Amino acid sequence: QVQLVESGGGLVQAGGSLRLSCAASGSVFRVGDMGWYRQAPGKQRETVATIATTAHTYYADSVKGRFTISRDNAKNTVYLQMNSLKVEDTGVYYCNVDVATMPTISYPFWGQGIQVTVSS
């Protein structure tokens, strides 16, 4: 009943920019905290950025100053603006959204993942 649809990935040269989007749809009563995570080839998943319902944000040190996370509550969507991309940013990016399908409790939902490849 809840689906997260990611878009905006692709291939870009180092120094370029990409904008990722993740929209929650279905039986959405309200949306809570949101975040972006990535997994590079041969490595474990890591947190990239998160944004709370208060709009408070967290960024991994490796992306601080280059990436910006934002949200549009009316659209149940979280964005990740990625600037000054580096080769080491390459990986599969996953969004995670806390979704309440009823007023009492929310659960984390994951997107399918989208490939971001940065070439030199």
Coordinates of C-alpha atoms in Angstrom, one line a residue:
Q1 CA 0.0 0.0 0.0
V2 CA 3.0 2.3 0.4
Q3 CA 5.5 2.8 -2.4
L4 CA 8.7 4.9 -2.6
V5 CA 9.6 5.9 -6.2
E6 CA 13.1 7.2 -6.7
S7 CA 14.3 9.2 -9.7
G8 CA 17.1 11.5 -10.9
G9 CA 20.1 9.2 -10.9
G10 CA 22.5 8.6 -13.8
L11 CA 26.0 9.1 -15.1
V12 CA 27.8 12.4 -14.5
Q13 CA 31.4 13.6 -14.7
A14 CA 33.3 14.6 -11.6
G15 CA 32.4 18.1 -10.6
G16 CA 28.9 17.8 -12.0
S17 CA 25.5 17.8 -10.3
L18 CA 22.5 15.5 -9.9
R19 CA 19.2 15.9 -8.1
L20 CA 17.6 12.8 -6.6
S21 CA 13.9 12.6 -5.7
C22 CA 11.9 10.1 -3.6
A23 CA 8.2 10.3 -3.4
A24 CA 6.0 8.3 -1.1
S25 CA 2.5 7.3 -2.4
G26 CA -0.3 5.0 -1.4
S27 CA -1.8 4.7 2.0
V28 CA 0.1 7.7 3.5
F29 CA -1.5 9.3 6.5
R30 CA 1.6 11.4 7.3
V31 CA 5.3 11.3 6.6
G32 CA 7.9 11.5 9.4
D33 CA 11.7 11.6 9.1
M34 CA 13.4 11.1 5.8
G35 CA 16.9 10.2 4.6
W36 CA 19.2 9.1 1.9
Y37 CA 21.7 6.2 2.1
R38 CA 24.2 4.8 -0.4
Q39 CA 26.1 1.7 -1.0
A40 CA 29.3 1.8 -3.0
P41 CA 30.6 -1.3 -4.8
G42 CA 32.0 -3.8 -2.3
K43 CA 31.2 -1.6 0.6
Q44 CA 28.4 -1.5 3.2
R45 CA 25.5 1.0 3.2
E46 CA 26.2 4.3 4.8
T47 CA 24.1 7.3 5.8
V48 CA 24.4 10.3 3.4
A49 CA 21.9 12.8 4.8
T50 CA 18.7 12.9 6.9
I51 CA 16.0 15.4 7.5
A52 CA 13.5 15.4 10.4
T53 CA 10.0 16.6 10.5
T54 CA 11.4 19.7 12.2
A55 CA 13.5 20.3 9.0
H56 CA 16.7 19.6 11.1
T57 CA 19.3 18.0 8.9
Y58 CA 22.3 15.7 9.3
Y59 CA 25.0 15.2 6.7
A60 CA 27.9 12.7 6.5
D61 CA 31.2 14.4 6.8
S62 CA 32.1 13.2 3.3
V63 CA 29.3 15.1 1.7
K64 CA 29.0 18.2 3.9
G65 CA 29.0 21.4 2.0
R66 CA 28.3 19.6 -1.3
F67 CA 25.0 17.9 -0.8
T68 CA 21.7 19.4 0.3
I69 CA 18.7 17.4 1.6
S70 CA 15.2 19.0 1.5
R71 CA 11.6 17.9 1.7
D72 CA 8.2 18.8 0.4
N73 CA 5.6 17.6 2.8
A74 CA 2.7 18.4 0.5
K75 CA 4.2 16.0 -2.0
N76 CA 5.5 13.5 0.5
T77 CA 8.8 13.9 -1.2
V78 CA 12.5 14.1 -0.2
Y79 CA 15.2 15.5 -2.4
L80 CA 19.0 15.3 -2.5
Q81 CA 20.8 17.9 -4.4
M82 CA 24.3 16.7 -5.1
N83 CA 26.9 19.2 -6.3
S84 CA 30.7 19.0 -6.9
L85 CA 30.3 15.2 -7.3
K86 CA 33.4 13.0 -6.8
V87 CA 34.2 9.5 -8.1
E88 CA 33.9 8.2 -4.6
D89 CA 30.2 9.3 -4.5
T90 CA 29.5 6.5 -7.0
G91 CA 27.0 3.9 -5.6
V92 CA 23.4 2.9 -5.3
Y93 CA 21.4 5.5 -3.5
Y94 CA 18.4 4.5 -1.4
C95 CA 15.8 6.8 0.2
N96 CA 14.2 5.9 3.5
V97 CA 10.9 7.5 4.7
D98 CA 9.0 7.0 8.0
V99 CA 5.4 6.6 6.8
A100 CA 2.3 6.5 9.0
T101 CA -0.6 4.7 7.4
M102 CA -2.7 5.5 10.5
P103 CA -2.3 8.1 13.3
T104 CA -0.8 5.7 15.9
I105 CA 2.5 4.5 14.5
S106 CA 4.9 4.8 11.6
Y107 CA 7.3 2.4 9.9
P108 CA 10.4 3.0 7.8
F109 CA 10.0 2.3 4.1
W110 CA 12.8 1.9 1.6
G111 CA 13.1 2.8 -2.1
Q112 CA 14.3 0.4 -4.7
G113 CA 17.6 2.2 -5.1
I114 CA 19.0 4.3 -7.9
Q115 CA 22.4 4.2 -9.5
V116 CA 24.7 7.2 -9.4
T117 CA 27.9 6.9 -11.3
V118 CA 30.6 9.6 -11.3
S119 CA 33.3 9.4 -13.8
S120 CA 36.7 11.1 -14.0

